[in-house]
Coordinates of C-alpha atoms in Angstrom, one line a residue:
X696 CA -15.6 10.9 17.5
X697 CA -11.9 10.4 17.2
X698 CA -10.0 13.0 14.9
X699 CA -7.4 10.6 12.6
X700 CA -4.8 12.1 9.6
X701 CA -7.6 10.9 6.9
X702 CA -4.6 11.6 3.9
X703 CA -2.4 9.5 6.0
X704 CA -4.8 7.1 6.1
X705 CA -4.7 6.8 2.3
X706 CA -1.4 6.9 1.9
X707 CA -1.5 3.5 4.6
X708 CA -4.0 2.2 2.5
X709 CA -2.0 2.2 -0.4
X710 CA 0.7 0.4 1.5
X711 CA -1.4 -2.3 2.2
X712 CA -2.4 -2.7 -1.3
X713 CA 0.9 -3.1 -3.2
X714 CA 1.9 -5.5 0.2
X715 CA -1.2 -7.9 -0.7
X716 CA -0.5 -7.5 -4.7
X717 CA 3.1 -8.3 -4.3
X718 CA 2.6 -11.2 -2.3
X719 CA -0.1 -12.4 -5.1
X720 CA 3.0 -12.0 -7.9
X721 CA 4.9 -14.4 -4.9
X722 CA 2.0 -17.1 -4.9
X723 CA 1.9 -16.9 -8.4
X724 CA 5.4 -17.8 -8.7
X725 CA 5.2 -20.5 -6.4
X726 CA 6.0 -24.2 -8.0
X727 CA 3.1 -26.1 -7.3
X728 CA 4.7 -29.6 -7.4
X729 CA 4.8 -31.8 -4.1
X730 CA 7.6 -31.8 -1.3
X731 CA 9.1 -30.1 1.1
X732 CA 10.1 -27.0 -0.9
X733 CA 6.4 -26.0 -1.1
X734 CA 6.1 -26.7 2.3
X735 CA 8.4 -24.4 2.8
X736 CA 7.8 -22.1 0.5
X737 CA 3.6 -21.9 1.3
X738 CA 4.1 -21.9 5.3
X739 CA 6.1 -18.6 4.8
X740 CA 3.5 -17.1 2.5
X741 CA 0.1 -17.8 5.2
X742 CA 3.0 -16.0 7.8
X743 CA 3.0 -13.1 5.3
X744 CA -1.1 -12.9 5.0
X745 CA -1.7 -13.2 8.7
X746 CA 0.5 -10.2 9.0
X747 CA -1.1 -8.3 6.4
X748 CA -4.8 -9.1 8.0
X749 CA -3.4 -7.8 11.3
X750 CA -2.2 -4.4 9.7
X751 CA -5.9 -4.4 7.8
X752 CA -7.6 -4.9 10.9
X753 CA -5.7 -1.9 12.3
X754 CA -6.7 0.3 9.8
X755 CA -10.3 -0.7 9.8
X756 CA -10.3 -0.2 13.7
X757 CA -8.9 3.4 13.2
X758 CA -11.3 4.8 10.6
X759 CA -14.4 2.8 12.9
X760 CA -15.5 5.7 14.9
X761 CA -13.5 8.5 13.1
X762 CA -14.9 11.4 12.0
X763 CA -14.7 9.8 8.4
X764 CA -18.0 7.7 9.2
X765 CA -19.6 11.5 9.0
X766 CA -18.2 11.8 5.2
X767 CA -21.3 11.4 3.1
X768 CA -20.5 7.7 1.4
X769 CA -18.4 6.7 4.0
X770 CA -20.2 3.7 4.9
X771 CA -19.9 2.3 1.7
X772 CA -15.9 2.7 1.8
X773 CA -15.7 1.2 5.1
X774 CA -17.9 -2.0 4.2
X775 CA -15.8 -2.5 1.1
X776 CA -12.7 -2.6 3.0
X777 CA -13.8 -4.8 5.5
X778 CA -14.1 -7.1 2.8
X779 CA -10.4 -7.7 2.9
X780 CA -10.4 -9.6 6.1
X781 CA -12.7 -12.3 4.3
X782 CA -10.8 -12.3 1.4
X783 CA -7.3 -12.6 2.5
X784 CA -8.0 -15.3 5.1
X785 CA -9.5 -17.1 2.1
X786 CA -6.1 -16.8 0.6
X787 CA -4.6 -18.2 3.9
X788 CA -7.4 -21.1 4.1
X789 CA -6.0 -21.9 0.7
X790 CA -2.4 -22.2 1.6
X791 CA -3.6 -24.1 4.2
X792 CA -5.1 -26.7 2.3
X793 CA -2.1 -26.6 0.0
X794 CA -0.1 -28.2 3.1
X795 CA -3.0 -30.2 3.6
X796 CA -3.0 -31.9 0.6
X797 CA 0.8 -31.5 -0.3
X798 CA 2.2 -35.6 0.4
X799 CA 4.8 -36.5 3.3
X800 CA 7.2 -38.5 3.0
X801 CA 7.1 -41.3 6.0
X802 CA 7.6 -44.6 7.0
X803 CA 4.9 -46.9 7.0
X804 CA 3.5 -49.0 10.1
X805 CA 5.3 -51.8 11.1
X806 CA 5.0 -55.1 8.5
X807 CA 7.0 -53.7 5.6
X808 CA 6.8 -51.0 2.9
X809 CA 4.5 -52.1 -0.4
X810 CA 6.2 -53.6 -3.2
X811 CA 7.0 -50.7 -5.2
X812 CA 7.2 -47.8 -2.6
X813 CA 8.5 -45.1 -5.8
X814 CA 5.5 -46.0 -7.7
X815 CA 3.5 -45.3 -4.9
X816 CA 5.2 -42.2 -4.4
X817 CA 4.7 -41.0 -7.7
X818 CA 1.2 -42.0 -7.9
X819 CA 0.5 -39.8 -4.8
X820 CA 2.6 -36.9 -5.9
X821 CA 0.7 -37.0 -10.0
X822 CA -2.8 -36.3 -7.9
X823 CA -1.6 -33.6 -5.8
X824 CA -0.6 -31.6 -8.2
X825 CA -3.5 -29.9 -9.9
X826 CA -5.0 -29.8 -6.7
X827 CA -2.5 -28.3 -5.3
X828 CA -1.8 -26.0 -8.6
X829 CA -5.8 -24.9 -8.2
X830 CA -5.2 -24.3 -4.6
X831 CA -2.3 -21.8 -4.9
X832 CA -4.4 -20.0 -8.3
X833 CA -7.0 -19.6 -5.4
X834 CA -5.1 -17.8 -2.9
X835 CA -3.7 -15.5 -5.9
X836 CA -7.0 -14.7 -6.4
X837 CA -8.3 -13.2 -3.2
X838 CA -5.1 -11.6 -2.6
X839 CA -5.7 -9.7 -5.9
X840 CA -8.8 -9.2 -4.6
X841 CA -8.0 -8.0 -1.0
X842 CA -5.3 -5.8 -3.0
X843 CA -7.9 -4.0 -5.1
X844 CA -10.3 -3.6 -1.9
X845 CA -7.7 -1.5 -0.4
X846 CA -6.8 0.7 -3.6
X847 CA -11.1 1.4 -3.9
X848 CA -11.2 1.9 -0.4
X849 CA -8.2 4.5 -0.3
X850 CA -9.8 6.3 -3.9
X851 CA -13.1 6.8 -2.1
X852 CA -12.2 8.1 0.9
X853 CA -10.3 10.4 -1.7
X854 CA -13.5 10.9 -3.1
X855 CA -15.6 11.2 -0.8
X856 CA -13.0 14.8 0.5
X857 CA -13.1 15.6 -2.8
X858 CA -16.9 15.4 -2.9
X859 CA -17.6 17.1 0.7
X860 CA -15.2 20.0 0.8
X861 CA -16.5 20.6 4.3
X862 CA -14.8 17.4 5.6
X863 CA -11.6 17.9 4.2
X864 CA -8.8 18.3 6.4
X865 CA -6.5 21.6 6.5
X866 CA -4.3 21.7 3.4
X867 CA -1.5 24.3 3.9
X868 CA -1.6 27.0 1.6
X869 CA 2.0 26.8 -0.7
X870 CA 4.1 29.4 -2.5
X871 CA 4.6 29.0 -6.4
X872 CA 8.1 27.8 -5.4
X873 CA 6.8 25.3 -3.3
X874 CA 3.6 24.2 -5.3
X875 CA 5.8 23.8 -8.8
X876 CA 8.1 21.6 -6.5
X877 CA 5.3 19.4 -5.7
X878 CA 3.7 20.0 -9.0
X879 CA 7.1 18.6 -10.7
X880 CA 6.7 15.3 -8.6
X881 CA 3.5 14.5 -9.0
X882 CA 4.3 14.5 -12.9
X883 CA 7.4 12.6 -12.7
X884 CA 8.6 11.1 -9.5
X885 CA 12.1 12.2 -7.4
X886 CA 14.9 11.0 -6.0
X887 CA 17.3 11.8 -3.0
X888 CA 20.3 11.8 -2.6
X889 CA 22.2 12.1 0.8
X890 CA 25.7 12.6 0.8
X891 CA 28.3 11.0 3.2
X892 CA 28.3 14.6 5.0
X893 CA 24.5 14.1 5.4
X894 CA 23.6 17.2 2.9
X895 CA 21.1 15.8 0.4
X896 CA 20.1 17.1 -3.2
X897 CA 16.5 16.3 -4.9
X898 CA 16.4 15.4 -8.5
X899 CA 13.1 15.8 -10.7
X900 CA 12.4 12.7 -12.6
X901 CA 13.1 15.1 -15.8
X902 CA 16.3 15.6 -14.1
X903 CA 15.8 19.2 -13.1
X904 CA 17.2 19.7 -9.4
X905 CA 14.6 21.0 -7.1
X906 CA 15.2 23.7 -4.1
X907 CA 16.1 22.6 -1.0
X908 CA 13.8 25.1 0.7
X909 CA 10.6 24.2 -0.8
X910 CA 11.6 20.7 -0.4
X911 CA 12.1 20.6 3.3
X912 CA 8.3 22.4 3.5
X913 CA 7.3 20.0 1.4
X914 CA 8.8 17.1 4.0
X915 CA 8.0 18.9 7.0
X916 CA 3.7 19.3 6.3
X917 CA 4.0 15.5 4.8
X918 CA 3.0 16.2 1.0
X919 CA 5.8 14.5 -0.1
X920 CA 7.2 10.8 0.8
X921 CA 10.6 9.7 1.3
X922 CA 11.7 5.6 1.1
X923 CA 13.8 5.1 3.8
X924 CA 16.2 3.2 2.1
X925 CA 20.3 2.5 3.3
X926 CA 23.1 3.7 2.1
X927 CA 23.7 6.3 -0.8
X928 CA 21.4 5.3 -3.4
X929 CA 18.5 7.4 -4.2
X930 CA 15.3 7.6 -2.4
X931 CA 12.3 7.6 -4.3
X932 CA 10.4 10.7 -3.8
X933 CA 6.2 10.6 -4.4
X934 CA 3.4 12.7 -3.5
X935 CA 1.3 11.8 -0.7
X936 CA -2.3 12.1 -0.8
X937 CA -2.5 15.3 1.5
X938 CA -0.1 16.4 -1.3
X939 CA -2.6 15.8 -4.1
X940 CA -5.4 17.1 -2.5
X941 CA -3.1 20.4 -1.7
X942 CA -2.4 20.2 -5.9
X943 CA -6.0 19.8 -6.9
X944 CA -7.7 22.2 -4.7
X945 CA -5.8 25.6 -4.0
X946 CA -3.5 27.6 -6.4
X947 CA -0.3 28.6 -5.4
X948 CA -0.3 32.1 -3.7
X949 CA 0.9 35.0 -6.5
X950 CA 1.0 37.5 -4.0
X951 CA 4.0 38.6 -2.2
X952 CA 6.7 36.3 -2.2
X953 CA 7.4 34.6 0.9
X954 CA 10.7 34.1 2.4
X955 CA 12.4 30.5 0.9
X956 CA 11.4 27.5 3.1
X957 CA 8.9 29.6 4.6
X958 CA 5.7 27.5 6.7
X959 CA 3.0 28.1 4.5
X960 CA -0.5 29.2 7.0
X961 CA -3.1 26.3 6.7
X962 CA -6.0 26.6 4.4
X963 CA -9.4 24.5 4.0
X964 CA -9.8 25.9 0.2
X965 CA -11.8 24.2 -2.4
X966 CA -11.0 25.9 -4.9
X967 CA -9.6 23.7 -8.1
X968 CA -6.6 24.4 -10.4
X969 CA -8.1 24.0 -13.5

């Protein structure tokens, strides 16, 4: 039984999900009326699904034969997650008979074109359109669909750790400094920002600053994420989900004070906050 970062997982499943919902806001927003454009437009979008069922199958083969499947529940997790390879191939199949059905322009076979080739034209292009229209509401569907599958498959794997303390993976035990750091994110977000000597302030989203110290233990045990994003802007800041497991099941440690920054001894606690 291979040993996998289950909170990491989640967090990867996540990923996944807001990838398939923002394609579905792309299909949606996809003109459905014939020619090239949506030729264009639809061959890029079955590129963008294919992609997203490879990263799906990768996380399905790396919780297959983890020691997840000995979580109590897991099987049911697992099944409904599998589910997204059915339905986000449907959404390809549906692009693809969006190309299928969307009308060429050509010349005809040798002996001259019909009398009125533009009302031809026209006539071909006035039935594609709903079908085409129904074709692309399709694949909007089941991506919605394969979006939601991952969100229920990352909340009960959350569940099921939350349900079967004995499963859940070391959380490190944090000092108040570094719990109301995390704390203060979870409730309203951060940001980063790097400076062009490379030292970097966090911001709460109430615009309180928040330690460096705590912060950088925060980073370094992965209860916090960082967008990687260029340049000088901020970096959005969220909690991971080893990070809200560490804020739902230990209180922060009100004995003596650790040094700031200090590596915080890992804990398997199931002990709530409230």
């Amino acid at each position: 039984m291979r040993q996998i970062d289950l909170p990491l997982q989640i967090d990867r499943l996540r990923d996944l999900g807001a990838d398939f919902t923002a394609l579905q806001v792309t299909v949606e927003a996809l003109n459905p009326q014939p020619g090239s454009d949506l030729l264009k437009e639809v061959g890029q979008q079955i590129l963008s699904i294919h992609e997203l069922v490879g990263r799906a199958l990768i996380r399905l083969s790396v919780l297959d034969g983890s020691q997840y499947t000995a979580v109590p529940g897991s099987l049911f997790s697992l099944a409904a997650f599998s589910s997204v390879i059915a339905s986000a191939s449907t959404a390809a199949s549906q692009l693809a008979s969006a190309v299928s059905e969307n009308p060429l322009e050509g010349a005809v076979f040798v002996g001259g074109p019909p009398p009125d080739v533009e009302s031809i034209r026209q006539t071909r292009h006035a039935e594609a359109a709903p079908v085409l229209k129904a074709a692309l509401a399709s694949a909007a569907r089941h991506l919605s669909l394969s979006a939601n599958f991952c969100f229920n498959a990352a909340s009960g794997i959350t569940s099921d750790l939350t349900e079967y303390p004995e499963h859940r993976p070391d959380i490190p035990q944090l000092t108040p400094a570094q719990y109301a750091a995390l704390e203060l994110i979870a409730q309203g977000g951060a940001l980063r920002y790097v400076g062009r000597k490379g030292a970097a302030r966090v911001q709460g989203g109430d615009g309180k600053a928040i330690r460096p110290a705590p912060f950088a233990v925060l980073e370094e045990h992965r209860l916090v994420r960082v967008a990687r994003t260029a340049g000088y802007v901020g970096q959005d800041v969220t909690v991971s989900a080893a990070g809200r497991l560490a804020l739902a099941f230990q209180e922060p440690l009100v004995s003596k004070p650790t040094a700031p920054g200090a590596a915080p001894k890992p804990s398997n606690t199931a002990r709530r906050l409230r």
